[in-house]
Amino acid sequence: MESLRFVLPQSEIPTHWYNVVADMPSAPLPPLGPDGKPATPEQMGAIFPMAILEQEMSSERWIPIPQPVREIYRLWRPSPLVRAARLEEMLGTPAKIYYKNESVSPAGSHKPNTAVAQAYYNRQAGIKRITTETGAGQWGCSMALAGQMFGLDVRVYMVKVSYQQKPYRRSMMQTWGAEVFASPSNLTQTGREALSRDPDNMGSLGLAISEAVEEAASRADTNYALGSVLNHVALHQTIIGLETRKQLELAGDWPDVVFAPCGGGSSFAGLAFPFIADNASGGRNGKSVRLVAVEPTSCPSLTKGDYAYDFGDASGFTPLMKMYTLGHDFMPPGIHAGGLRYHGASPLVSQLYHEGLIEAMGVPQLATFEAGVMFARAEGIIPAPESNHAIRAAVDEALRCKESGEAKTILFNLTGHGHFDMASYDRYFSGELEDFSYPEAAIKESLQHLPRFG
Ligand SMILES: *Cc1c(COP(=O)(O)O)cnc(C)c1O
């Protein structure tokens, strides 16, 4: 019998993360402060530890993973690489499909890869508390878990609509010892102002980020942690692609194309960036790998946004970052892939897209659930709605191969399981789930509010 699962021994957990900046054609543009000048480490030091800021600005190719972080990674890493042979058969495609299964972490997604590292560096810096935000609940769970591992108190501002719709994500965070508040809350100035404007405000990721940042900036014992977008987060996630490359060697295969869902861009960065190193040196056997970020058509930052400096949060507390953005006050439609409802995309992912080194595409909601159900029935694992975006793209590529007769190798990131998203699957099955049209007018409007200088 042919092997379907490619599993590495724990001794093969990578010792270094890969920093794509070392292989980028031009240096990344710096984040800017409110005055339009490059943000200083002192400004950012109010909410991040120095070790993280150094990673944020580093151009070293390899950055060592601290031993205590690797020790925690042992709880679920290396994660399996799996050949989706039953899905291939169901589709009748000559293509080979592989997925990296990041759903095996205790929190159920790839996000603990960076949460554990961030908790470690904050602990090292003498920090006692972390504030953060969560939309769908995946990041809040990951930070709660990581805080527990390193003895940090964690306070999570959870977007109110998710707080109400996903009570068990809240219970998970509490089980790992975190405090969870619905955002907007009355604990911060930002929250109180939002509530006074609209007492029924159901919250947004941008607003929850503003609350968490405001609190962290006001307390010396408290720092802030972000689950996506920033360079250090992308860096920590490269453990996904680094393991995958070794596993592909075990499988004796190499991908033609890689798909990952893209919200802020960390899961895409994690799987795809290590292949950029190969592409930069001419590809394997002269073959370079197509790297495709898959976003919802209703929150299309890469495919329909502007490449401009914008805030990372709704209220304008964060430094300005050069990225593809729909405007910081863009309110994405209520799609069920909560983890993909972010107005911007990671500056590194954005720059690579701008320079043509990676690709991006959008997929509509119903098609993603259709693909996710197909995957669950063939492979057994029920994917997170976010992961369904990558699955849709992989299935479509495999179906194109069926038409052309090409036996391509397709790889995608199964970023998480959907065990806490079954209400969304219910809505899909009962026909209540809808495709939101591309919110052109709303995007046009919010792009008018991009910060301008000079
Ligand atoms: C958060 C999340 C994503 C999106 O990650 P980004 O870094 O925002 O692109 C994808 N899948 C799952 C399961 C997630 O929890």
Tab-separated table of C-alpha atoms and ligand atoms in Angstrom:
chain	number	residue	atom	x	y	z
A	1	MET	CA	0.000	0.000	0.000
A	2	GLU	CA	1.153	3.468	-0.919
A	3	SER	CA	1.805	5.924	1.924
A	4	LEU	CA	-0.701	8.752	2.271
A	5	ARG	CA	0.641	10.452	5.409
A	6	PHE	CA	4.132	11.891	5.555
A	7	VAL	CA	5.156	12.258	9.153
A	8	LEU	CA	8.464	13.587	10.430
A	9	PRO	CA	10.040	12.578	13.764
A	10	GLN	CA	10.012	15.262	16.460
A	11	SER	CA	13.757	15.669	16.079
A	12	GLU	CA	12.943	17.169	12.659
A	13	ILE	CA	11.031	20.138	14.099
A	14	PRO	CA	12.882	22.990	12.364
A	15	THR	CA	15.516	24.816	14.415
A	16	HIS	CA	15.149	28.102	12.486
A	17	TRP	CA	12.362	30.157	10.937
A	18	TYR	CA	12.827	31.454	7.386
A	19	ASN	CA	12.768	35.209	6.802
A	20	VAL	CA	11.590	35.918	3.243
A	21	VAL	CA	12.939	39.481	3.433
A	22	ALA	CA	16.393	38.034	2.693
A	23	ASP	CA	15.159	36.855	-0.728
A	24	MET	CA	12.961	39.805	-1.702
A	25	PRO	CA	14.040	41.864	-4.715
A	26	SER	CA	13.634	45.123	-2.788
A	27	ALA	CA	13.659	45.992	0.911
A	28	PRO	CA	10.259	46.240	2.611
A	29	LEU	CA	8.931	49.755	3.227
A	30	PRO	CA	8.953	50.749	6.905
A	31	PRO	CA	5.806	51.279	8.978
A	32	LEU	CA	5.071	54.987	9.495
A	33	GLY	CA	4.069	56.884	12.615
A	34	PRO	CA	1.161	59.340	12.752
A	35	ASP	CA	3.464	62.120	11.447
A	36	GLY	CA	4.234	60.179	8.271
A	37	LYS	CA	7.828	59.468	9.402
A	38	PRO	CA	9.101	55.905	9.932
A	39	ALA	CA	7.755	54.556	13.255
A	40	THR	CA	10.524	54.335	15.843
A	41	PRO	CA	11.256	51.210	17.887
A	42	GLU	CA	10.442	53.350	20.963
A	43	GLN	CA	6.909	54.004	19.676
A	44	MET	CA	6.353	50.315	18.999
A	45	GLY	CA	8.137	49.298	22.210
A	46	ALA	CA	5.084	50.455	24.167
A	47	ILE	CA	3.206	47.346	23.054
A	48	PHE	CA	5.812	44.835	21.747
A	49	PRO	CA	8.933	43.310	23.332
A	50	MET	CA	12.290	44.214	21.763
A	51	ALA	CA	13.005	40.650	20.564
A	52	ILE	CA	9.820	40.771	18.466
A	53	LEU	CA	10.596	44.239	17.111
A	54	GLU	CA	14.022	42.988	16.038
A	55	GLN	CA	12.364	40.149	14.140
A	56	GLU	CA	9.887	42.610	12.663
A	57	MET	CA	12.752	44.569	11.108
A	58	SER	CA	15.261	41.797	10.468
A	59	SER	CA	16.635	40.900	7.072
A	60	GLU	CA	18.564	37.820	8.322
A	61	ARG	CA	17.543	34.770	6.293
A	62	TRP	CA	17.422	32.296	9.205
A	63	ILE	CA	16.246	33.134	12.714
A	64	PRO	CA	16.735	30.559	15.490
A	65	ILE	CA	13.640	29.133	17.177
A	66	PRO	CA	14.197	29.290	20.959
A	67	GLN	CA	14.406	25.860	22.564
A	68	PRO	CA	11.414	26.454	24.950
A	69	VAL	CA	9.269	27.271	21.886
A	70	ARG	CA	10.368	24.087	20.099
A	71	GLU	CA	9.530	22.161	23.268
A	72	ILE	CA	5.932	23.438	23.187
A	73	TYR	CA	5.744	22.780	19.426
A	74	ARG	CA	6.355	19.095	20.257
A	75	LEU	CA	2.767	18.883	21.562
A	76	TRP	CA	1.511	18.760	17.960
A	77	ARG	CA	4.413	19.309	15.553
A	78	PRO	CA	5.618	18.315	13.031
A	79	SER	CA	2.092	18.338	11.636
A	80	PRO	CA	1.269	15.740	8.968
A	81	LEU	CA	1.458	16.268	5.221
A	82	VAL	CA	-1.276	14.157	3.658
A	83	ARG	CA	-1.947	13.012	0.103
A	84	ALA	CA	-5.666	13.534	-0.548
A	85	ALA	CA	-5.942	10.379	-2.622
A	86	ARG	CA	-9.649	9.857	-1.971
A	87	LEU	CA	-10.394	13.443	-3.020
A	88	GLU	CA	-8.376	12.904	-6.217
A	89	GLU	CA	-10.438	9.795	-6.891
A	90	MET	CA	-13.717	11.574	-6.180
A	91	LEU	CA	-12.755	14.298	-8.668
A	92	GLY	CA	-11.412	11.809	-11.213
A	93	THR	CA	-8.351	13.968	-11.734
A	94	PRO	CA	-4.868	12.934	-12.848
A	95	ALA	CA	-3.526	15.648	-10.491
A	96	LYS	CA	-1.952	14.789	-7.150
A	97	ILE	CA	-3.309	16.762	-4.194
A	98	TYR	CA	-1.465	17.184	-0.889
A	99	TYR	CA	-2.501	19.131	2.186
A	100	LYS	CA	-0.554	20.245	5.232
A	101	ASN	CA	-2.780	19.542	8.213
A	102	GLU	CA	-2.510	22.444	10.661
A	103	SER	CA	-5.828	21.500	12.309
A	104	VAL	CA	-3.996	19.148	14.694
A	105	SER	CA	-2.884	21.901	17.101
A	106	PRO	CA	-4.705	22.037	20.461
A	107	ALA	CA	-6.540	25.212	19.378
A	108	GLY	CA	-7.434	23.661	16.017
A	109	SER	CA	-5.541	25.919	13.607
A	110	HIS	CA	-2.104	27.137	12.521
A	111	LYS	CA	-2.301	30.181	14.826
A	112	PRO	CA	-0.553	28.676	17.905
A	113	ASN	CA	2.676	28.555	15.827
A	114	THR	CA	3.095	32.281	16.415
A	115	ALA	CA	1.092	32.593	19.659
A	116	VAL	CA	3.577	30.319	21.461
A	117	ALA	CA	6.555	32.277	20.148
A	118	GLN	CA	4.989	35.629	21.062
A	119	ALA	CA	4.103	34.441	24.578
A	120	TYR	CA	7.680	33.243	25.041
A	121	TYR	CA	9.317	36.546	24.002
A	122	ASN	CA	6.917	38.579	26.162
A	123	ARG	CA	7.603	36.367	29.136
A	124	GLN	CA	11.355	36.770	28.560
A	125	ALA	CA	10.881	40.549	28.565
A	126	GLY	CA	9.209	40.420	31.993
A	127	ILE	CA	5.696	41.150	30.705
A	128	LYS	CA	2.819	39.808	32.852
A	129	ARG	CA	-0.254	40.362	30.712
A	130	ILE	CA	-1.205	40.198	27.040
A	131	THR	CA	-4.191	41.886	25.449
A	132	THR	CA	-5.420	40.797	22.074
A	133	GLU	CA	-8.505	40.658	19.881
A	134	THR	CA	-10.275	37.797	18.221
A	135	GLY	CA	-12.826	37.639	15.433
A	136	ALA	CA	-13.780	34.060	14.760
A	137	GLY	CA	-12.151	32.955	18.024
A	138	GLN	CA	-9.210	31.039	16.546
A	139	TRP	CA	-6.591	33.612	17.475
A	140	GLY	CA	-8.014	34.265	20.943
A	141	CYS	CA	-7.899	30.522	21.651
A	142	SER	CA	-4.322	30.280	20.405
A	143	MET	CA	-3.170	33.201	22.550
A	144	ALA	CA	-5.052	31.859	25.599
A	145	LEU	CA	-3.332	28.503	25.138
A	146	ALA	CA	0.107	30.075	24.667
A	147	GLY	CA	-0.345	32.436	27.627
A	148	GLN	CA	-1.135	29.457	29.804
A	149	MET	CA	2.007	27.641	28.612
A	150	PHE	CA	4.251	30.558	29.656
A	151	GLY	CA	2.373	31.881	32.709
A	152	LEU	CA	0.960	35.098	31.196
A	153	ASP	CA	-2.502	36.525	31.890
A	154	VAL	CA	-4.423	36.972	28.654
A	155	ARG	CA	-7.333	39.345	28.045
A	156	VAL	CA	-9.239	38.889	24.792
A	157	TYR	CA	-11.531	41.442	23.139
A	158	MET	CA	-13.858	39.259	21.085
A	159	VAL	CA	-15.917	40.842	18.287
A	160	LYS	CA	-19.410	40.976	19.787
A	161	VAL	CA	-21.150	39.159	16.964
A	162	SER	CA	-18.802	36.157	17.386
A	163	TYR	CA	-19.015	36.359	21.178
A	164	GLN	CA	-22.731	35.731	20.796
A	165	GLN	CA	-22.587	33.283	17.896
A	166	LYS	CA	-19.632	31.166	19.057
A	167	PRO	CA	-20.017	30.664	22.811
A	168	TYR	CA	-17.829	27.547	22.807
A	169	ARG	CA	-14.833	29.413	21.411
A	170	ARG	CA	-15.245	31.690	24.444
A	171	SER	CA	-15.438	28.644	26.745
A	172	MET	CA	-12.215	27.301	25.257
A	173	MET	CA	-10.382	30.542	25.966
A	174	GLN	CA	-11.683	30.515	29.525
A	175	THR	CA	-10.636	26.885	29.953
A	176	TRP	CA	-7.095	27.956	29.081
A	177	GLY	CA	-7.379	30.719	31.686
A	178	ALA	CA	-8.061	33.824	29.582
A	179	GLU	CA	-10.546	36.628	30.322
A	180	VAL	CA	-12.895	37.310	27.419
A	181	PHE	CA	-14.940	40.473	26.795
A	182	ALA	CA	-17.342	41.281	23.973
A	183	SER	CA	-16.060	44.191	21.848
A	184	PRO	CA	-17.000	47.011	21.794
A	185	SER	CA	-16.699	46.929	25.598
A	186	ASN	CA	-16.930	49.649	28.215
A	187	LEU	CA	-13.359	48.885	29.373
A	188	THR	CA	-11.681	51.243	26.892
A	189	GLN	CA	-12.205	54.746	25.567
A	190	THR	CA	-12.547	53.340	22.035
A	191	GLY	CA	-15.179	50.868	23.160
A	192	ARG	CA	-17.149	53.438	25.144
A	193	GLU	CA	-17.151	55.868	22.214
A	194	ALA	CA	-18.320	53.173	19.792
A	195	LEU	CA	-21.121	52.200	22.191
A	196	SER	CA	-22.211	55.778	22.736
A	197	ARG	CA	-22.488	56.255	18.958
A	198	ASP	CA	-24.358	52.955	18.572
A	199	PRO	CA	-25.339	50.880	21.635
A	200	ASP	CA	-26.079	47.926	19.316
A	201	ASN	CA	-22.663	47.994	17.633
A	202	MET	CA	-21.820	44.335	16.930
A	203	GLY	CA	-18.114	45.052	16.645
A	204	SER	CA	-15.448	44.461	14.024
A	205	LEU	CA	-11.916	43.111	14.022
A	206	GLY	CA	-10.528	46.621	13.502
A	207	LEU	CA	-12.431	47.925	16.530
A	208	ALA	CA	-11.366	45.015	18.750
A	209	ILE	CA	-7.714	45.609	17.743
A	210	SER	CA	-8.122	49.259	18.759
A	211	GLU	CA	-9.414	48.236	22.204
A	212	ALA	CA	-6.605	45.746	22.811
A	213	VAL	CA	-3.900	48.175	21.623
A	214	GLU	CA	-5.320	51.030	23.706
A	215	GLU	CA	-5.178	48.939	26.867
A	216	ALA	CA	-1.679	47.572	26.179
A	217	ALA	CA	-0.324	51.063	25.463
A	218	SER	CA	-1.669	52.339	28.788
A	219	ARG	CA	-0.067	49.702	31.057
A	220	ALA	CA	3.608	48.931	31.553
A	221	ASP	CA	3.029	45.298	32.560
A	222	THR	CA	0.883	44.626	29.481
A	223	ASN	CA	1.772	44.054	25.841
A	224	TYR	CA	-0.302	43.430	22.759
A	225	ALA	CA	-0.157	40.423	20.441
A	226	LEU	CA	-1.406	40.235	16.847
A	227	GLY	CA	-2.236	36.929	15.155
A	228	SER	CA	-1.542	37.873	11.542
A	229	VAL	CA	-0.362	40.644	9.190
A	230	LEU	CA	2.984	41.592	10.816
A	231	ASN	CA	6.378	40.379	9.604
A	232	HIS	CA	7.211	38.479	12.798
A	233	VAL	CA	3.932	36.559	12.572
A	234	ALA	CA	4.670	35.549	8.975
A	235	LEU	CA	8.159	34.554	10.118
A	236	HIS	CA	6.913	32.252	12.900
A	237	GLN	CA	4.433	30.602	10.539
A	238	THR	CA	7.164	29.571	8.082
A	239	ILE	CA	7.599	26.459	10.188
A	240	ILE	CA	4.621	25.163	8.166
A	241	GLY	CA	6.357	25.423	4.795
A	242	LEU	CA	9.743	24.327	6.131
A	243	GLU	CA	8.277	21.073	7.439
A	244	THR	CA	6.280	20.637	4.232
A	245	ARG	CA	9.396	20.859	2.060
A	246	LYS	CA	11.009	18.017	4.024
A	247	GLN	CA	7.813	15.963	3.850
A	248	LEU	CA	7.532	16.468	0.092
A	249	GLU	CA	11.031	15.083	-0.214
A	250	LEU	CA	9.882	11.994	1.710
A	251	ALA	CA	6.963	11.733	-0.711
A	252	GLY	CA	9.342	12.181	-3.645
A	253	ASP	CA	7.218	15.009	-4.984
A	254	TRP	CA	7.306	18.760	-5.504
A	255	PRO	CA	4.331	21.091	-6.057
A	256	ASP	CA	3.464	22.959	-9.237
A	257	VAL	CA	1.072	25.167	-7.333
A	258	VAL	CA	0.408	26.070	-3.680
A	259	PHE	CA	-2.868	27.483	-2.336
A	260	ALA	CA	-3.607	28.971	1.085
A	261	PRO	CA	-6.503	31.020	2.409
A	262	CYS	CA	-5.628	34.660	2.897
A	263	GLY	CA	-7.058	37.043	5.470
A	264	GLY	CA	-4.164	38.929	7.018
A	265	GLY	CA	-1.862	36.505	5.217
A	266	SER	CA	-0.085	34.501	7.923
A	267	SER	CA	-1.186	31.038	6.844
A	268	PHE	CA	-0.339	31.853	3.241
A	269	ALA	CA	3.043	33.253	4.282
A	270	GLY	CA	3.658	30.212	6.453
A	271	LEU	CA	3.210	27.670	3.695
A	272	ALA	CA	4.320	29.707	0.684
A	273	PHE	CA	7.334	31.788	1.780
A	274	PRO	CA	9.774	28.877	2.089
A	275	PHE	CA	9.126	28.105	-1.608
A	276	ILE	CA	10.118	31.661	-2.531
A	277	ALA	CA	13.657	30.762	-1.523
A	278	ASP	CA	13.582	27.963	-4.146
A	279	ASN	CA	11.952	30.167	-6.762
A	280	ALA	CA	14.540	32.898	-6.132
A	281	SER	CA	17.344	30.456	-6.938
A	282	GLY	CA	15.751	29.311	-10.199
A	283	GLY	CA	13.318	26.691	-8.833
A	284	ARG	CA	13.795	22.937	-8.382
A	285	ASN	CA	14.770	21.212	-11.606
A	286	GLY	CA	14.156	24.536	-13.296
A	287	LYS	CA	10.530	24.477	-12.157
A	288	SER	CA	9.280	27.365	-10.078
A	289	VAL	CA	6.264	26.939	-7.831
A	290	ARG	CA	3.124	29.062	-8.343
A	291	LEU	CA	2.062	30.514	-4.978
A	292	VAL	CA	-1.582	31.591	-4.813
A	293	ALA	CA	-3.323	33.461	-1.966
A	294	VAL	CA	-7.061	32.744	-1.927
A	295	GLU	CA	-9.388	35.373	-0.491
A	296	PRO	CA	-13.176	35.788	-0.261
A	297	THR	CA	-14.657	37.746	-3.190
A	298	SER	CA	-16.537	39.802	-0.581
A	299	CYS	CA	-13.373	40.914	1.279
A	300	PRO	CA	-10.907	41.119	-1.619
A	301	SER	CA	-7.958	43.125	-0.281
A	302	LEU	CA	-5.300	41.786	-2.679
A	303	THR	CA	-7.440	41.471	-5.787
A	304	LYS	CA	-9.459	44.709	-5.443
A	305	GLY	CA	-7.692	46.856	-2.841
A	306	ASP	CA	-5.272	49.762	-3.246
A	307	TYR	CA	-1.554	49.320	-2.517
A	308	ALA	CA	-1.168	52.164	-0.041
A	309	TYR	CA	-0.204	53.114	3.479
A	310	ASP	CA	-3.110	52.428	5.849
A	311	PHE	CA	-3.819	51.747	9.490
A	312	GLY	CA	-3.996	48.174	10.762
A	313	ASP	CA	-7.030	48.918	12.930
A	314	ALA	CA	-10.325	50.774	12.527
A	315	SER	CA	-9.500	53.701	14.824
A	316	GLY	CA	-6.029	54.567	13.610
A	317	PHE	CA	-3.979	53.578	16.701
A	318	THR	CA	-1.517	51.332	14.886
A	319	PRO	CA	1.384	52.531	12.742
A	320	LEU	CA	0.647	52.879	9.033
A	321	MET	CA	1.659	49.936	6.918
A	322	LYS	CA	2.147	49.764	3.158
A	323	MET	CA	-0.255	47.056	2.096
A	324	TYR	CA	-3.133	46.107	-0.151
A	325	THR	CA	-6.121	47.508	1.704
A	326	LEU	CA	-9.828	48.066	1.305
A	327	GLY	CA	-9.593	51.035	3.712
A	328	HIS	CA	-9.334	50.691	7.484
A	329	ASP	CA	-13.003	51.530	8.026
A	330	PHE	CA	-14.245	48.976	5.465
A	331	MET	CA	-16.874	46.759	7.147
A	332	PRO	CA	-16.752	43.390	5.395
A	333	PRO	CA	-20.034	41.525	4.835
A	334	GLY	CA	-20.835	38.883	7.460
A	335	ILE	CA	-19.266	35.911	5.704
A	336	HIS	CA	-18.761	32.755	7.734
A	337	ALA	CA	-15.009	32.597	7.293
A	338	GLY	CA	-14.559	35.085	10.150
A	339	GLY	CA	-10.767	34.707	10.024
A	340	LEU	CA	-10.707	36.219	6.533
A	341	ARG	CA	-12.672	39.369	7.344
A	342	TYR	CA	-9.765	41.799	7.542
A	343	HIS	CA	-9.466	44.994	5.517
A	344	GLY	CA	-5.790	44.626	4.629
A	345	ALA	CA	-3.118	42.039	3.883
A	346	SER	CA	0.323	41.500	5.373
A	347	PRO	CA	2.871	44.057	4.058
A	348	LEU	CA	5.231	41.228	3.030
A	349	VAL	CA	2.490	39.334	1.176
A	350	SER	CA	1.352	42.643	-0.360
A	351	GLN	CA	4.817	43.548	-1.603
A	352	LEU	CA	5.443	40.088	-3.063
A	353	TYR	CA	2.099	40.343	-4.844
A	354	HIS	CA	2.919	43.839	-6.074
A	355	GLU	CA	6.246	42.585	-7.438
A	356	GLY	CA	4.594	39.652	-9.198
A	357	LEU	CA	6.257	36.886	-7.154
A	358	ILE	CA	2.960	35.485	-5.910
A	359	GLU	CA	-0.616	35.400	-7.240
A	360	ALA	CA	-4.021	36.047	-5.689
A	361	MET	CA	-7.588	35.048	-6.489
A	362	GLY	CA	-11.045	35.455	-4.948
A	363	VAL	CA	-13.682	32.751	-4.402
A	364	PRO	CA	-17.354	33.194	-3.445
A	365	GLN	CA	-18.726	31.805	-0.184
A	366	LEU	CA	-21.118	29.086	-1.403
A	367	ALA	CA	-18.473	27.508	-3.626
A	368	THR	CA	-16.093	27.316	-0.655
A	369	PHE	CA	-18.603	25.374	1.454
A	370	GLU	CA	-19.363	23.065	-1.461
A	371	ALA	CA	-15.658	22.237	-1.702
A	372	GLY	CA	-15.319	21.863	2.078
A	373	VAL	CA	-18.152	19.332	2.212
A	374	MET	CA	-16.609	17.420	-0.691
A	375	PHE	CA	-13.299	17.342	1.186
A	376	ALA	CA	-14.942	16.193	4.439
A	377	ARG	CA	-16.708	13.355	2.645
A	378	ALA	CA	-13.558	12.205	0.869
A	379	GLU	CA	-10.868	12.809	3.492
A	380	GLY	CA	-12.845	12.728	6.745
A	381	ILE	CA	-11.690	16.032	8.213
A	382	ILE	CA	-14.269	18.823	8.508
A	383	PRO	CA	-12.377	21.974	7.499
A	384	ALA	CA	-12.667	25.490	8.916
A	385	PRO	CA	-14.617	27.827	6.594
A	386	GLU	CA	-11.364	29.754	6.040
A	387	SER	CA	-9.592	26.595	4.860
A	388	ASN	CA	-12.450	25.939	2.445
A	389	HIS	CA	-11.154	28.834	0.336
A	390	ALA	CA	-7.903	26.995	-0.359
A	391	ILE	CA	-9.771	23.726	-0.891
A	392	ARG	CA	-12.013	25.384	-3.500
A	393	ALA	CA	-8.989	26.661	-5.384
A	394	ALA	CA	-7.266	23.255	-5.194
A	395	VAL	CA	-10.390	21.430	-6.393
A	396	ASP	CA	-10.794	23.825	-9.341
A	397	GLU	CA	-7.155	23.362	-10.311
A	398	ALA	CA	-7.589	19.567	-10.110
A	399	LEU	CA	-10.694	19.795	-12.299
A	400	ARG	CA	-8.773	21.848	-14.872
A	401	CYS	CA	-6.161	19.061	-14.858
A	402	LYS	CA	-8.933	16.572	-15.525
A	403	GLU	CA	-9.862	18.509	-18.679
A	404	SER	CA	-6.316	19.010	-19.893
A	405	GLY	CA	-5.021	15.609	-18.787
A	406	GLU	CA	-2.122	17.213	-16.894
A	407	ALA	CA	-0.860	15.392	-13.785
A	408	LYS	CA	0.059	18.476	-11.766
A	409	THR	CA	1.004	18.374	-8.098
A	410	ILE	CA	-1.212	20.632	-5.997
A	411	LEU	CA	-0.512	21.576	-2.368
A	412	PHE	CA	-2.774	23.471	0.001
A	413	ASN	CA	-2.864	24.588	3.596
A	414	LEU	CA	-5.577	22.951	5.694
A	415	THR	CA	-5.326	25.775	8.198
A	416	GLY	CA	-7.867	24.488	10.708
A	417	HIS	CA	-10.803	22.229	11.486
A	418	GLY	CA	-14.396	23.423	11.536
A	419	HIS	CA	-15.669	21.795	14.732
A	420	PHE	CA	-16.760	25.161	16.126
A	421	ASP	CA	-18.191	26.306	12.824
A	422	MET	CA	-20.939	23.743	12.443
A	423	ALA	CA	-23.619	26.473	12.669
A	424	SER	CA	-22.205	27.790	9.386
A	425	TYR	CA	-22.358	24.336	7.825
A	426	ASP	CA	-25.968	24.075	9.064
A	427	ARG	CA	-26.807	27.287	7.254
A	428	TYR	CA	-25.136	25.982	4.112
A	429	PHE	CA	-27.148	22.744	4.247
A	430	SER	CA	-30.425	24.560	4.900
A	431	GLY	CA	-29.836	26.880	1.940
A	432	GLU	CA	-29.633	30.004	4.110
A	433	LEU	CA	-26.033	30.787	3.266
A	434	GLU	CA	-25.648	33.454	0.591
A	435	ASP	CA	-23.059	34.755	-1.819
A	436	PHE	CA	-22.414	38.420	-1.081
A	437	SER	CA	-21.727	40.394	-4.200
A	438	TYR	CA	-18.475	42.281	-4.428
A	439	PRO	CA	-19.132	45.345	-2.226
A	440	GLU	CA	-17.816	47.818	-4.799
A	441	ALA	CA	-19.537	50.953	-3.468
A	442	ALA	CA	-18.495	50.300	0.160
A	443	ILE	CA	-14.875	49.718	-0.891
A	444	LYS	CA	-14.836	52.872	-3.026
A	445	GLU	CA	-16.168	54.800	-0.060
A	446	SER	CA	-13.680	53.452	2.500
A	447	LEU	CA	-10.732	53.907	0.118
A	448	GLN	CA	-11.535	57.629	0.176
A	449	HIS	CA	-10.522	57.597	3.851
A	450	LEU	CA	-6.988	56.329	3.347
A	451	PRO	CA	-4.562	58.485	5.303
A	452	ARG	CA	-2.747	61.042	3.138
A	453	PHE	CA	0.460	62.912	3.720
A	454	GLY	CA	1.981	66.119	2.581
B	1	LIG	C1	-7.018	32.937	11.037
B	1	LIG	C2	-7.255	31.813	10.142
B	1	LIG	C3	-6.960	31.911	8.768
B	1	LIG	C4	-6.449	33.179	8.137
B	1	LIG	O1	-5.170	33.497	8.512
B	1	LIG	P1	-4.555	34.886	8.049
B	1	LIG	O2	-3.274	34.993	8.705
B	1	LIG	O3	-5.473	35.966	8.579
B	1	LIG	O4	-4.521	34.909	6.589
B	1	LIG	C5	-7.130	30.805	7.983
B	1	LIG	N1	-7.614	29.660	8.497
B	1	LIG	C6	-7.922	29.526	9.806
B	1	LIG	C7	-8.440	28.235	10.287
B	1	LIG	C8	-7.750	30.598	10.662
B	1	LIG	O5	-8.057	30.469	11.952
